[in-house]
Amino acid sequence: KIGPGDHLEIFVWRNPELSSNVIVRPDGKISSPLISELDVMGLEAPIIAALIESQLSKFIRTPLVTVIVSKFNSTVEQQIRVIGNATNPKIIQYRAGMTLLDVMIEVEGLSEFADGDNAKLIRKNNGISKPYIVKLDSLIKEGNISMNRAVMPGDTIIIPESSF
């Protein structure tokens, strides 16, 4: 499913001047030659191609369009957010089978002042947020692999600063 920030390559066969690379705007819409706005939020690439063909058919005869997702940033529900005292806090695209260790590698570990063993993983279940304590110091610094846990799409990891 397409969401804000995704990069799309639009190819219009035999019409290179209509082909373009676009980024899905925060409102879920794209613009390309001869198409001022097209809402693509939550759609899949073949459906977007059909919508573009429909729009272009007003200007050219039987357009053939292919849409390729060149960079997928995923919908908000498919992201993992890491905030607080990570070396590089950011939003990460969820991948199947992802664990806390994978997330820590993506954010380049904990900052110097992080209190990793008091980090919280916030997970929404049926619209209700529930916090879980995760022991990132034990996982990363001590190598205690039993502290590694699966992460799910939509999780938020909050890493607090240690108190001196």
CSV table of N, CA and C in Angstrom, one decimal:
chain,number,residue,atom,x,y,z
A,1,LYS,N,0.8,-1.2,0.0
A,1,LYS,CA,0.0,0.0,0.0
A,1,LYS,C,0.9,1.2,0.0
A,2,ILE,N,0.5,2.2,-0.8
A,2,ILE,CA,1.3,3.4,-1.0
A,2,ILE,C,0.9,4.4,0.1
A,3,GLY,N,2.0,5.1,0.6
A,3,GLY,CA,1.7,6.1,1.6
A,3,GLY,C,2.7,7.3,1.4
A,4,PRO,N,2.5,8.3,2.2
A,4,PRO,CA,3.3,9.5,2.1
A,4,PRO,C,4.8,9.2,2.2
A,5,GLY,N,5.6,9.9,1.3
A,5,GLY,CA,7.0,9.7,1.3
A,5,GLY,C,7.5,8.6,0.3
A,6,ASP,N,6.6,7.8,-0.2
A,6,ASP,CA,7.0,6.8,-1.1
A,6,ASP,C,7.4,7.4,-2.4
A,7,HIS,N,8.4,6.8,-3.1
A,7,HIS,CA,8.9,7.3,-4.4
A,7,HIS,C,8.3,6.4,-5.5
A,8,LEU,N,7.7,7.0,-6.5
A,8,LEU,CA,7.1,6.2,-7.6
A,8,LEU,C,7.7,6.6,-8.9
A,9,GLU,N,8.0,5.6,-9.7
A,9,GLU,CA,8.5,5.8,-11.1
A,9,GLU,C,7.3,5.5,-12.0
A,10,ILE,N,6.9,6.5,-12.7
A,10,ILE,CA,5.8,6.4,-13.6
A,10,ILE,C,6.3,6.4,-15.1
A,11,PHE,N,6.1,5.3,-15.8
A,11,PHE,CA,6.5,5.1,-17.1
A,11,PHE,C,5.3,5.1,-18.0
A,12,VAL,N,5.3,6.0,-19.0
A,12,VAL,CA,4.2,6.0,-20.0
A,12,VAL,C,4.9,5.5,-21.4
A,13,TRP,N,4.5,4.4,-21.8
A,13,TRP,CA,5.1,3.8,-23.0
A,13,TRP,C,4.9,4.7,-24.2
A,14,ARG,N,6.0,4.9,-24.9
A,14,ARG,CA,6.1,5.7,-26.1
A,14,ARG,C,5.8,7.2,-25.9
A,15,ASN,N,5.8,7.6,-24.6
A,15,ASN,CA,5.6,9.0,-24.3
A,15,ASN,C,6.6,9.3,-23.1
A,16,PRO,N,7.9,9.4,-23.4
A,16,PRO,CA,8.9,9.6,-22.3
A,16,PRO,C,8.7,11.0,-21.7
A,17,GLU,N,8.1,12.0,-22.4
A,17,GLU,CA,7.8,13.3,-21.8
A,17,GLU,C,6.8,13.2,-20.7
A,18,LEU,N,6.0,12.2,-20.7
A,18,LEU,CA,4.9,12.0,-19.7
A,18,LEU,C,5.4,11.1,-18.5
A,19,SER,N,6.5,10.5,-18.7
A,19,SER,CA,7.1,9.6,-17.6
A,19,SER,C,7.7,10.5,-16.6
A,20,SER,N,7.7,10.1,-15.3
A,20,SER,CA,8.3,10.9,-14.3
A,20,SER,C,8.5,10.1,-13.0
A,21,ASN,N,9.4,10.7,-12.2
A,21,ASN,CA,9.6,10.2,-10.8
A,21,ASN,C,8.9,11.1,-9.9
A,22,VAL,N,8.1,10.6,-9.0
A,22,VAL,CA,7.3,11.5,-8.1
A,22,VAL,C,7.4,10.9,-6.6
A,23,ILE,N,7.2,11.8,-5.7
A,23,ILE,CA,7.2,11.5,-4.3
A,23,ILE,C,5.8,11.7,-3.8
A,24,VAL,N,5.2,10.8,-3.1
A,24,VAL,CA,3.8,10.9,-2.6
A,24,VAL,C,3.9,12.0,-1.5
A,25,ARG,N,3.0,13.0,-1.7
A,25,ARG,CA,3.0,14.1,-0.7
A,25,ARG,C,2.4,13.7,0.6
A,26,PRO,N,2.5,14.5,1.7
A,26,PRO,CA,1.9,14.1,3.0
A,26,PRO,C,0.4,14.0,2.9
A,27,ASP,N,-0.2,14.6,2.0
A,27,ASP,CA,-1.7,14.5,1.8
A,27,ASP,C,-2.1,13.2,1.0
A,28,GLY,N,-1.1,12.4,0.6
A,28,GLY,CA,-1.3,11.2,-0.1
A,28,GLY,C,-1.6,11.3,-1.6
A,29,LYS,N,-1.2,12.5,-2.1
A,29,LYS,CA,-1.5,12.8,-3.6
A,29,LYS,C,-0.2,12.9,-4.3
A,30,ILE,N,-0.3,12.7,-5.6
A,30,ILE,CA,0.9,12.9,-6.5
A,30,ILE,C,0.5,13.9,-7.6
A,31,SER,N,1.5,14.5,-8.3
A,31,SER,CA,1.2,15.3,-9.5
A,31,SER,C,2.3,14.8,-10.5
A,32,SER,N,1.9,14.8,-11.8
A,32,SER,CA,2.8,14.4,-12.8
A,32,SER,C,2.3,15.1,-14.1
A,33,PRO,N,3.1,15.1,-15.2
A,33,PRO,CA,2.7,15.8,-16.4
A,33,PRO,C,1.3,15.4,-16.8
A,34,LEU,N,0.5,16.4,-17.1
A,34,LEU,CA,-0.9,16.3,-17.5
A,34,LEU,C,-1.9,15.9,-16.4
A,35,ILE,N,-1.3,15.6,-15.2
A,35,ILE,CA,-2.2,15.2,-14.1
A,35,ILE,C,-1.8,16.1,-12.9
A,36,SER,N,-2.8,17.0,-12.6
A,36,SER,CA,-2.5,18.0,-11.5
A,36,SER,C,-2.5,17.3,-10.1
A,37,GLU,N,-3.4,16.5,-9.9
A,37,GLU,CA,-3.5,15.8,-8.6
A,37,GLU,C,-4.1,14.5,-8.7
A,38,LEU,N,-3.6,13.5,-8.0
A,38,LEU,CA,-4.2,12.1,-8.0
A,38,LEU,C,-4.0,11.6,-6.6
A,39,ASP,N,-5.0,11.2,-6.0
A,39,ASP,CA,-5.0,10.6,-4.6
A,39,ASP,C,-4.6,9.1,-4.7
A,40,VAL,N,-3.4,8.8,-4.2
A,40,VAL,CA,-2.9,7.4,-4.3
A,40,VAL,C,-2.8,6.7,-2.9
A,41,MET,N,-3.1,7.4,-1.9
A,41,MET,CA,-3.0,6.9,-0.5
A,41,MET,C,-3.7,5.6,-0.3
A,42,GLY,N,-2.9,4.6,0.1
A,42,GLY,CA,-3.5,3.2,0.4
A,42,GLY,C,-3.7,2.4,-0.8
A,43,LEU,N,-3.3,2.8,-2.0
A,43,LEU,CA,-3.5,2.1,-3.2
A,43,LEU,C,-2.2,1.3,-3.5
A,44,GLU,N,-2.4,0.3,-4.4
A,44,GLU,CA,-1.2,-0.5,-4.9
A,44,GLU,C,-0.8,0.0,-6.3
A,45,ALA,N,0.4,-0.2,-6.7
A,45,ALA,CA,1.0,0.3,-7.9
A,45,ALA,C,0.1,0.0,-9.2
A,46,PRO,N,-0.4,-1.2,-9.4
A,46,PRO,CA,-1.2,-1.5,-10.6
A,46,PRO,C,-2.5,-0.6,-10.6
A,47,ILE,N,-3.1,-0.4,-9.5
A,47,ILE,CA,-4.3,0.4,-9.4
A,47,ILE,C,-4.0,1.9,-9.8
A,48,ILE,N,-2.8,2.4,-9.3
A,48,ILE,CA,-2.4,3.7,-9.6
A,48,ILE,C,-2.1,3.8,-11.1
A,49,ALA,N,-1.5,2.8,-11.7
A,49,ALA,CA,-1.2,2.8,-13.1
A,49,ALA,C,-2.5,2.9,-13.9
A,50,ALA,N,-3.5,2.2,-13.5
A,50,ALA,CA,-4.9,2.2,-14.2
A,50,ALA,C,-5.5,3.6,-14.1
A,51,LEU,N,-5.4,4.2,-12.9
A,51,LEU,CA,-5.9,5.6,-12.7
A,51,LEU,C,-5.2,6.6,-13.6
A,52,ILE,N,-3.9,6.5,-13.7
A,52,ILE,CA,-3.1,7.4,-14.5
A,52,ILE,C,-3.5,7.2,-16.0
A,53,GLU,N,-3.7,5.9,-16.4
A,53,GLU,CA,-4.1,5.6,-17.8
A,53,GLU,C,-5.4,6.3,-18.1
A,54,SER,N,-6.4,6.2,-17.1
A,54,SER,CA,-7.7,6.8,-17.3
A,54,SER,C,-7.5,8.4,-17.4
A,55,GLN,N,-6.7,9.0,-16.6
A,55,GLN,CA,-6.5,10.4,-16.7
A,55,GLN,C,-5.8,10.8,-18.0
A,56,LEU,N,-4.8,10.1,-18.4
A,56,LEU,CA,-4.1,10.4,-19.7
A,56,LEU,C,-4.9,10.1,-20.9
A,57,SER,N,-5.9,9.2,-20.8
A,57,SER,CA,-6.7,8.9,-22.0
A,57,SER,C,-7.5,10.1,-22.5
A,58,LYS,N,-7.6,11.2,-21.7
A,58,LYS,CA,-8.2,12.4,-22.2
A,58,LYS,C,-7.3,13.1,-23.2
A,59,PHE,N,-6.0,12.8,-23.1
A,59,PHE,CA,-5.0,13.6,-23.9
A,59,PHE,C,-4.3,12.7,-25.0
A,60,ILE,N,-4.1,11.4,-24.7
A,60,ILE,CA,-3.5,10.6,-25.7
A,60,ILE,C,-4.3,9.3,-25.9
A,61,ARG,N,-4.1,8.7,-27.0
A,61,ARG,CA,-4.9,7.5,-27.3
A,61,ARG,C,-4.3,6.3,-26.7
A,62,THR,N,-5.0,5.5,-26.0
A,62,THR,CA,-4.7,4.2,-25.3
A,62,THR,C,-3.3,4.3,-24.6
A,63,PRO,N,-3.2,5.1,-23.6
A,63,PRO,CA,-1.9,5.1,-22.9
A,63,PRO,C,-1.6,3.8,-22.2
A,64,LEU,N,-0.4,3.4,-22.1
A,64,LEU,CA,0.0,2.2,-21.4
A,64,LEU,C,1.0,2.7,-20.3
A,65,VAL,N,0.6,2.5,-19.0
A,65,VAL,CA,1.4,3.1,-17.9
A,65,VAL,C,1.8,2.0,-17.0
A,66,THR,N,3.0,2.1,-16.5
A,66,THR,CA,3.6,1.2,-15.5
A,66,THR,C,4.0,2.1,-14.3
A,67,VAL,N,3.7,1.7,-13.1
A,67,VAL,CA,4.1,2.4,-11.9
A,67,VAL,C,5.0,1.4,-11.1
A,68,ILE,N,6.2,1.9,-10.7
A,68,ILE,CA,7.1,1.1,-9.9
A,68,ILE,C,7.4,1.9,-8.6
A,69,VAL,N,7.3,1.2,-7.5
A,69,VAL,CA,7.7,1.8,-6.2
A,69,VAL,C,9.2,1.7,-6.1
A,70,SER,N,9.9,2.8,-6.2
A,70,SER,CA,11.4,2.8,-6.2
A,70,SER,C,11.9,2.9,-4.8
A,71,LYS,N,11.1,3.6,-3.9
A,71,LYS,CA,11.5,3.7,-2.5
A,71,LYS,C,10.2,3.7,-1.7
A,72,PHE,N,10.1,2.7,-0.8
A,72,PHE,CA,8.9,2.5,0.0
A,72,PHE,C,9.2,3.0,1.4
A,73,ASN,N,8.5,4.0,1.8
A,73,ASN,CA,8.6,4.5,3.2
A,73,ASN,C,7.4,4.0,4.0
A,74,SER,N,6.5,3.3,3.4
A,74,SER,CA,5.4,2.7,4.1
A,74,SER,C,4.4,3.6,4.7
A,75,THR,N,3.2,3.1,5.0
A,75,THR,CA,2.2,3.8,5.6
A,75,THR,C,2.5,3.9,7.1
A,76,VAL,N,1.9,4.8,7.8
A,76,VAL,CA,2.2,5.0,9.3
A,76,VAL,C,2.1,3.7,10.0
A,77,GLU,N,1.1,2.9,9.7
A,77,GLU,CA,0.8,1.6,10.4
A,77,GLU,C,1.9,0.6,10.2
A,78,GLN,N,2.8,0.8,9.2
A,78,GLN,CA,3.8,-0.1,8.9
A,78,GLN,C,5.2,0.4,9.3
A,79,GLN,N,5.2,1.4,10.1
A,79,GLN,CA,6.5,2.0,10.6
A,79,GLN,C,6.8,1.7,12.0
A,80,ILE,N,8.0,1.8,12.4
A,80,ILE,CA,8.5,1.7,13.8
A,80,ILE,C,9.2,3.0,14.1
A,81,ARG,N,8.7,3.6,15.2
A,81,ARG,CA,9.3,4.9,15.5
A,81,ARG,C,10.3,4.7,16.7
A,82,VAL,N,11.5,5.3,16.6
A,82,VAL,CA,12.4,5.2,17.7
A,82,VAL,C,12.7,6.7,18.1
A,83,ILE,N,12.4,7.0,19.4
A,83,ILE,CA,12.6,8.4,19.9
A,83,ILE,C,13.4,8.3,21.2
A,84,GLY,N,13.9,9.5,21.5
A,84,GLY,CA,14.7,9.6,22.7
A,84,GLY,C,16.2,9.4,22.5
A,85,ASN,N,16.9,8.7,23.3
A,85,ASN,CA,18.3,8.6,23.4
A,85,ASN,C,18.9,7.5,22.6
A,86,ALA,N,18.5,7.4,21.3
A,86,ALA,CA,19.2,6.5,20.4
A,86,ALA,C,20.3,7.4,19.7
A,87,THR,N,21.3,6.7,19.2
A,87,THR,CA,22.3,7.5,18.5
A,87,THR,C,21.7,8.3,17.3
A,88,ASN,N,20.8,7.6,16.6
A,88,ASN,CA,20.1,8.3,15.4
A,88,ASN,C,18.6,8.0,15.4
A,89,PRO,N,17.9,8.6,16.3
A,89,PRO,CA,16.4,8.3,16.4
A,89,PRO,C,15.8,8.6,15.0
A,90,LYS,N,14.9,7.7,14.6
A,90,LYS,CA,14.2,7.9,13.3
A,90,LYS,C,13.0,6.9,13.2
A,91,ILE,N,12.3,7.1,12.1
A,91,ILE,CA,11.2,6.2,11.7
A,91,ILE,C,11.8,5.1,10.8
A,92,ILE,N,11.5,3.9,11.1
A,92,ILE,CA,12.0,2.8,10.3
A,92,ILE,C,10.9,2.0,9.6
A,93,GLN,N,11.1,1.6,8.4
A,93,GLN,CA,10.1,0.8,7.7
A,93,GLN,C,10.2,-0.6,8.3
A,94,TYR,N,9.0,-1.2,8.7
A,94,TYR,CA,8.9,-2.5,9.3
A,94,TYR,C,9.2,-3.5,8.2
A,95,ARG,N,10.0,-4.6,8.6
A,95,ARG,CA,10.2,-5.7,7.7
A,95,ARG,C,9.8,-7.0,8.5
A,96,ALA,N,9.3,-8.0,7.8
A,96,ALA,CA,8.8,-9.2,8.5
A,96,ALA,C,10.0,-9.8,9.3
A,97,GLY,N,9.6,-10.2,10.5
A,97,GLY,CA,10.6,-10.9,11.4
A,97,GLY,C,11.5,-10.0,12.1
A,98,MET,N,11.3,-8.7,12.1
A,98,MET,CA,12.1,-7.7,12.7
A,98,MET,C,12.1,-7.8,14.2
A,99,THR,N,13.3,-7.6,14.8
A,99,THR,CA,13.4,-7.7,16.3
A,99,THR,C,14.0,-6.4,16.8
A,100,LEU,N,14.1,-6.3,18.2
A,100,LEU,CA,14.7,-5.1,18.8
A,100,LEU,C,16.1,-4.9,18.3
A,101,LEU,N,16.8,-6.0,18.2
A,101,LEU,CA,18.2,-5.9,17.8
A,101,LEU,C,18.3,-5.3,16.4
A,102,ASP,N,17.4,-5.7,15.5
A,102,ASP,CA,17.4,-5.1,14.1
A,102,ASP,C,17.2,-3.6,14.2
A,103,VAL,N,16.2,-3.2,15.1
A,103,VAL,CA,15.9,-1.8,15.3
A,103,VAL,C,17.1,-1.0,15.8
A,104,MET,N,17.8,-1.6,16.8
A,104,MET,CA,19.0,-0.9,17.4
A,104,MET,C,20.1,-0.8,16.3
A,105,ILE,N,20.3,-1.7,15.5
A,105,ILE,CA,21.3,-1.6,14.4
A,105,ILE,C,20.9,-0.5,13.5
A,106,GLU,N,19.6,-0.3,13.1
A,106,GLU,CA,19.1,0.7,12.2
A,106,GLU,C,19.4,2.1,12.8
A,107,VAL,N,19.2,2.3,14.2
A,107,VAL,CA,19.4,3.6,14.8
A,107,VAL,C,20.8,3.8,15.3
A,108,GLU,N,21.7,2.9,15.0
A,108,GLU,CA,23.1,2.9,15.4
A,108,GLU,C,23.3,2.9,16.9
A,109,GLY,N,22.5,2.1,17.6
A,109,GLY,CA,22.6,1.9,19.0
A,109,GLY,C,22.1,3.0,19.9
A,110,LEU,N,22.5,2.9,21.2
A,110,LEU,CA,22.1,3.9,22.2
A,110,LEU,C,23.1,5.1,22.3
A,111,SER,N,22.6,6.2,22.6
A,111,SER,CA,23.4,7.4,22.9
A,111,SER,C,24.2,7.2,24.2
A,112,GLU,N,25.2,8.0,24.4
A,112,GLU,CA,26.0,7.9,25.6
A,112,GLU,C,25.2,8.1,26.9
A,113,PHE,N,24.2,8.8,26.8
A,113,PHE,CA,23.4,9.1,28.1
A,113,PHE,C,22.1,8.3,28.2
A,114,ALA,N,21.9,7.3,27.3
A,114,ALA,CA,20.7,6.5,27.3
A,114,ALA,C,20.6,5.6,28.5
A,115,ASP,N,19.4,5.4,29.0
A,115,ASP,CA,19.0,4.5,30.0
A,115,ASP,C,18.3,3.3,29.3
A,116,GLY,N,19.1,2.5,28.6
A,116,GLY,CA,18.5,1.5,27.8
A,116,GLY,C,17.7,0.4,28.5
A,117,ASP,N,18.0,0.1,29.7
A,117,ASP,CA,17.2,-0.9,30.4
A,117,ASP,C,15.9,-0.4,31.0
A,118,ASN,N,15.6,0.9,30.8
A,118,ASN,CA,14.3,1.4,31.1
A,118,ASN,C,13.6,1.9,29.9
A,119,ALA,N,14.0,1.4,28.8
A,119,ALA,CA,13.3,1.8,27.5
A,119,ALA,C,11.9,1.2,27.5
A,120,LYS,N,11.0,1.9,26.8
A,120,LYS,CA,9.6,1.4,26.7
A,120,LYS,C,9.3,1.1,25.2
A,121,LEU,N,8.6,0.0,25.0
A,121,LEU,CA,8.0,-0.3,23.7
A,121,LEU,C,6.5,0.0,23.8
A,122,ILE,N,6.0,0.9,23.1
A,122,ILE,CA,4.5,1.1,23.1
A,122,ILE,C,3.9,0.4,21.9
A,123,ARG,N,2.9,-0.4,22.2
A,123,ARG,CA,2.3,-1.2,21.1
A,123,ARG,C,0.8,-1.0,21.2
A,124,LYS,N,0.2,-0.7,20.1
A,124,LYS,CA,-1.3,-0.5,20.0
A,124,LYS,C,-1.9,-1.9,19.7
A,125,ASN,N,-2.9,-2.2,20.5
A,125,ASN,CA,-3.6,-3.5,20.2
A,125,ASN,C,-5.1,-3.1,20.3
A,126,ASN,N,-5.8,-3.3,19.2
A,126,ASN,CA,-7.3,-2.9,19.2
A,126,ASN,C,-7.5,-1.4,19.6
A,127,GLY,N,-6.6,-0.5,19.2
A,127,GLY,CA,-6.7,0.9,19.5
A,127,GLY,C,-6.2,1.3,20.8
A,128,ILE,N,-5.8,0.3,21.6
A,128,ILE,CA,-5.4,0.7,23.0
A,128,ILE,C,-3.8,0.5,23.1
A,129,SER,N,-3.2,1.6,23.5
A,129,SER,CA,-1.7,1.6,23.7
A,129,SER,C,-1.3,0.9,25.0
A,130,LYS,N,-0.3,0.0,24.9
A,130,LYS,CA,0.2,-0.6,26.1
A,130,LYS,C,1.7,-0.6,26.1
A,131,PRO,N,2.3,-0.1,27.2
A,131,PRO,CA,3.7,0.0,27.3
A,131,PRO,C,4.3,-1.3,27.8
A,132,TYR,N,5.5,-1.6,27.3
A,132,TYR,CA,6.3,-2.7,27.8
A,132,TYR,C,7.7,-2.2,28.1
A,133,ILE,N,8.3,-2.7,29.1
A,133,ILE,CA,9.7,-2.3,29.4
A,133,ILE,C,10.6,-3.3,28.6
A,134,VAL,N,11.6,-2.7,27.9
A,134,VAL,CA,12.5,-3.5,27.1
A,134,VAL,C,13.9,-3.2,27.6
A,135,LYS,N,14.8,-4.1,27.7
A,135,LYS,CA,16.1,-4.0,28.3
A,135,LYS,C,17.1,-3.9,27.2
A,136,LEU,N,17.3,-2.7,26.7
A,136,LEU,CA,18.2,-2.6,25.5
A,136,LEU,C,19.7,-2.6,25.9
A,137,ASP,N,20.0,-2.1,27.1
A,137,ASP,CA,21.4,-2.2,27.6
A,137,ASP,C,21.8,-3.6,27.7
A,138,SER,N,21.0,-4.4,28.3
A,138,SER,CA,21.3,-5.9,28.5
A,138,SER,C,21.4,-6.5,27.2
A,139,LEU,N,20.6,-6.2,26.2
A,139,LEU,CA,20.7,-6.8,24.9
A,139,LEU,C,22.0,-6.3,24.1
A,140,ILE,N,22.2,-5.0,24.1
A,140,ILE,CA,23.3,-4.5,23.3
A,140,ILE,C,24.7,-4.6,24.0
A,141,LYS,N,24.8,-4.1,25.2
A,141,LYS,CA,26.1,-4.0,25.9
A,141,LYS,C,26.5,-5.3,26.5
A,142,GLU,N,25.5,-6.1,27.1
A,142,GLU,CA,25.9,-7.4,27.7
A,142,GLU,C,25.7,-8.5,26.8
A,143,GLY,N,25.1,-8.3,25.6
A,143,GLY,CA,24.9,-9.4,24.7
A,143,GLY,C,23.9,-10.5,25.1
A,144,ASN,N,23.0,-10.1,26.0
A,144,ASN,CA,21.9,-11.0,26.5
A,144,ASN,C,20.8,-11.1,25.5
A,145,ILE,N,21.0,-12.1,24.6
A,145,ILE,CA,20.1,-12.3,23.5
A,145,ILE,C,18.7,-12.7,23.9
A,146,SER,N,18.5,-13.1,25.2
A,146,SER,CA,17.2,-13.4,25.7
A,146,SER,C,16.3,-12.2,25.8
A,147,MET,N,16.9,-11.0,25.8
A,147,MET,CA,16.2,-9.7,25.9
A,147,MET,C,15.7,-9.3,24.5
A,148,ASN,N,16.1,-10.0,23.5
A,148,ASN,CA,15.6,-9.6,22.1
A,148,ASN,C,14.2,-10.0,22.0
A,149,ARG,N,13.4,-9.1,21.4
A,149,ARG,CA,12.0,-9.3,21.3
A,149,ARG,C,11.6,-9.0,19.9
A,150,ALA,N,10.5,-9.6,19.4
A,150,ALA,CA,9.9,-9.2,18.1
A,150,ALA,C,9.3,-7.8,18.2
A,151,VAL,N,9.5,-7.0,17.1
A,151,VAL,CA,8.7,-5.8,17.1
A,151,VAL,C,7.6,-5.9,16.0
A,152,MET,N,6.6,-5.1,16.1
A,152,MET,CA,5.5,-5.2,15.2
A,152,MET,C,5.3,-3.8,14.5
A,153,PRO,N,4.6,-3.9,13.4
A,153,PRO,CA,4.3,-2.6,12.7
A,153,PRO,C,3.5,-1.7,13.6
A,154,GLY,N,3.9,-0.4,13.6
A,154,GLY,CA,3.2,0.6,14.4
A,154,GLY,C,3.8,0.7,15.8
A,155,ASP,N,4.8,-0.1,16.2
A,155,ASP,CA,5.5,0.1,17.5
A,155,ASP,C,6.2,1.4,17.6
A,156,THR,N,6.3,1.9,18.8
A,156,THR,CA,7.1,3.1,19.2
A,156,THR,C,8.0,2.7,20.3
A,157,ILE,N,9.3,3.0,20.1
A,157,ILE,CA,10.3,2.6,21.2
A,157,ILE,C,10.8,4.0,21.7
A,158,ILE,N,10.6,4.1,23.0
A,158,ILE,CA,11.1,5.4,23.7
A,158,ILE,C,12.3,5.0,24.6
A,159,ILE,N,13.4,5.7,24.3
A,159,ILE,CA,14.6,5.5,25.1
A,159,ILE,C,14.9,6.7,26.0
A,160,PRO,N,14.7,6.5,27.3
A,160,PRO,CA,14.9,7.7,28.2
A,160,PRO,C,16.4,8.0,28.5
A,161,GLU,N,16.6,9.2,29.0
A,161,GLU,CA,18.0,9.6,29.4
A,161,GLU,C,18.2,9.1,30.8
A,162,SER,N,19.4,8.6,31.1
A,162,SER,CA,19.7,8.1,32.4
A,162,SER,C,19.8,9.3,33.4
A,163,SER,N,19.5,9.1,34.6
A,163,SER,CA,19.6,10.1,35.6
A,163,SER,C,20.9,9.8,36.4
A,164,PHE,N,21.7,10.9,36.7
A,164,PHE,CA,23.0,10.7,37.3
A,164,PHE,C,22.9,10.8,38.8
